[in-house]
C-alpha cells in the first residue's frame, strides 16, 4: 500500500500494487504516463495539464 500526496491541494490517493513486479511496476507506470492507468488520477492529471 502507498499514498500519493497532491502538494497543490493536500489531497491524498491511496493505492496498492500486487503481482510479480509489485510496487516497482506500479511506480514505473506512474513515471511513464503520470497516472498509472488509474482513471480518477488520470482526470486529475488532465485537469492539471489544462491549468498550465
Coordinates of N, CA and C in Angstrom, one line a residue:
X1 N 0.8 -1.2 0.0 CA 0.0 0.0 0.0 C 0.9 1.2 0.0
X2 N 0.4 2.3 -0.7 CA 1.2 3.5 -0.7 C 0.2 4.7 -0.8
X3 N 0.7 5.9 -0.6 CA -0.1 7.1 -0.6 C 0.7 8.1 -1.5
X4 N -0.1 8.8 -2.4 CA 0.4 9.9 -3.2 C -0.2 11.1 -2.7
X5 N 0.6 12.2 -2.4 CA 0.0 13.4 -1.9 C 0.1 14.5 -3.0
X6 N -1.0 15.1 -3.3 CA -1.0 16.2 -4.2 C -0.6 17.5 -3.4
X7 N 0.6 17.9 -3.7 CA 1.2 19.0 -2.9 C 0.5 20.4 -3.2
X8 N -0.3 20.5 -4.3 CA -1.0 21.7 -4.6 C -2.2 21.9 -3.7
X9 N -3.0 20.7 -3.4 CA -4.2 20.9 -2.7 C -4.3 20.0 -1.4
X10 N -3.3 19.2 -1.2 CA -3.2 18.3 0.0 C -4.0 17.0 -0.1
X11 N -4.7 16.8 -1.2 CA -5.5 15.6 -1.4 C -4.6 14.4 -1.4
X12 N -5.1 13.2 -0.9 CA -4.3 12.0 -0.9 C -4.9 11.0 -1.8
X13 N -4.1 10.1 -2.4 CA -4.5 9.0 -3.2 C -3.8 7.8 -2.5
X14 N -4.7 6.8 -2.1 CA -4.2 5.6 -1.6 C -4.2 4.5 -2.6
X15 N -3.1 3.8 -2.8 CA -3.1 2.7 -3.8 C -2.4 1.5 -3.3
X16 N -2.4 0.5 -4.1 CA -1.7 -0.8 -3.8 C -1.2 -1.4 -5.0
X17 N -0.2 -2.2 -4.9 CA 0.4 -2.9 -6.0 C 0.6 -4.3 -5.7
X18 N 0.1 -5.2 -6.6 CA 0.3 -6.6 -6.4 C 0.9 -7.2 -7.7
X19 N 1.2 -8.4 -7.7 CA 1.7 -9.1 -8.9 C 3.2 -9.3 -8.8
X20 N 3.7 -9.8 -9.9 CA 5.1 -10.2 -9.9 C 6.1 -9.0 -9.6
X21 N 5.9 -7.9 -10.3 CA 6.8 -6.8 -10.1 C 6.3 -5.7 -9.1
X22 N 5.1 -6.0 -8.5 CA 4.6 -5.2 -7.4 C 4.8 -3.7 -7.6
X23 N 5.3 -3.1 -6.5 CA 5.4 -1.6 -6.4 C 6.3 -1.0 -7.5
X24 N 7.3 -1.8 -7.9 CA 8.3 -1.3 -8.9 C 7.5 -1.0 -10.2
X25 N 6.7 -2.0 -10.6 CA 5.9 -1.8 -11.9 C 4.9 -0.7 -11.8
X26 N 4.2 -0.7 -10.6 CA 3.2 0.4 -10.5 C 3.9 1.8 -10.6
X27 N 5.0 2.0 -9.9 CA 5.6 3.3 -10.0 C 6.2 3.6 -11.4
X28 N 6.7 2.5 -12.0 CA 7.1 2.7 -13.4 C 6.0 3.2 -14.3
X29 N 4.8 2.7 -14.1 CA 3.6 3.1 -14.8 C 3.3 4.6 -14.5
X30 N 3.4 5.0 -13.3 CA 3.2 6.4 -12.9 C 4.2 7.3 -13.6
X31 N 5.5 6.9 -13.6 CA 6.5 7.7 -14.2 C 6.3 7.8 -15.7
X32 N 5.9 6.7 -16.4 CA 5.7 6.6 -17.8 C 4.6 7.6 -18.3
X33 N 3.5 7.6 -17.5 CA 2.4 8.4 -18.1 C 1.7 9.4 -17.1
X34 N 2.2 9.4 -15.9 CA 1.7 10.4 -14.9 C 0.4 9.9 -14.1
X35 N -0.2 8.8 -14.5 CA -1.4 8.4 -13.8 C -1.4 6.9 -13.6
X36 N -0.5 6.1 -14.1 CA -0.5 4.7 -13.9 C -1.7 3.9 -14.4
X37 N -2.5 4.5 -15.2 CA -3.7 3.9 -15.7 C -5.0 4.0 -14.8
X38 N -4.8 4.7 -13.7 CA -5.9 5.0 -12.8 C -6.8 6.0 -13.3
X39 N -8.1 5.7 -13.5 CA -9.0 6.7 -14.2 C -9.2 8.0 -13.4
X40 N -9.3 7.9 -12.1 CA -9.5 9.1 -11.3 C -8.3 9.9 -11.2
X41 N -7.1 9.3 -11.1 CA -5.9 10.0 -11.1 C -5.6 10.6 -12.5
X42 N -6.0 9.9 -13.5 CA -5.9 10.5 -14.9 C -6.7 11.7 -15.1
X43 N -7.9 11.8 -14.5 CA -8.7 13.0 -14.6 C -8.0 14.2 -13.9
X44 N -7.4 13.9 -12.7 CA -6.7 14.9 -12.0 C -5.5 15.4 -12.8
X45 N -4.8 14.5 -13.4 CA -3.6 14.9 -14.3 C -4.1 15.8 -15.5
X46 N -5.2 15.4 -16.1 CA -5.7 16.1 -17.2 C -6.1 17.5 -16.8
X47 N -6.8 17.7 -15.6 CA -7.2 19.0 -15.1 C -5.9 19.8 -14.9
X48 N -4.9 19.2 -14.3 CA -3.7 20.0 -14.0 C -3.0 20.5 -15.3
X49 N -3.0 19.6 -16.3 CA -2.4 20.0 -17.6 C -3.2 21.1 -18.3
X50 N -4.5 21.2 -18.1 CA -5.3 22.2 -18.7 C -5.0 23.6 -18.0
X51 N -4.6 23.6 -16.7 CA -4.3 24.8 -16.0 C -2.9 25.4 -16.3
X52 N -2.0 24.5 -16.9 CA -0.7 25.0 -17.2 C -0.5 25.4 -18.6

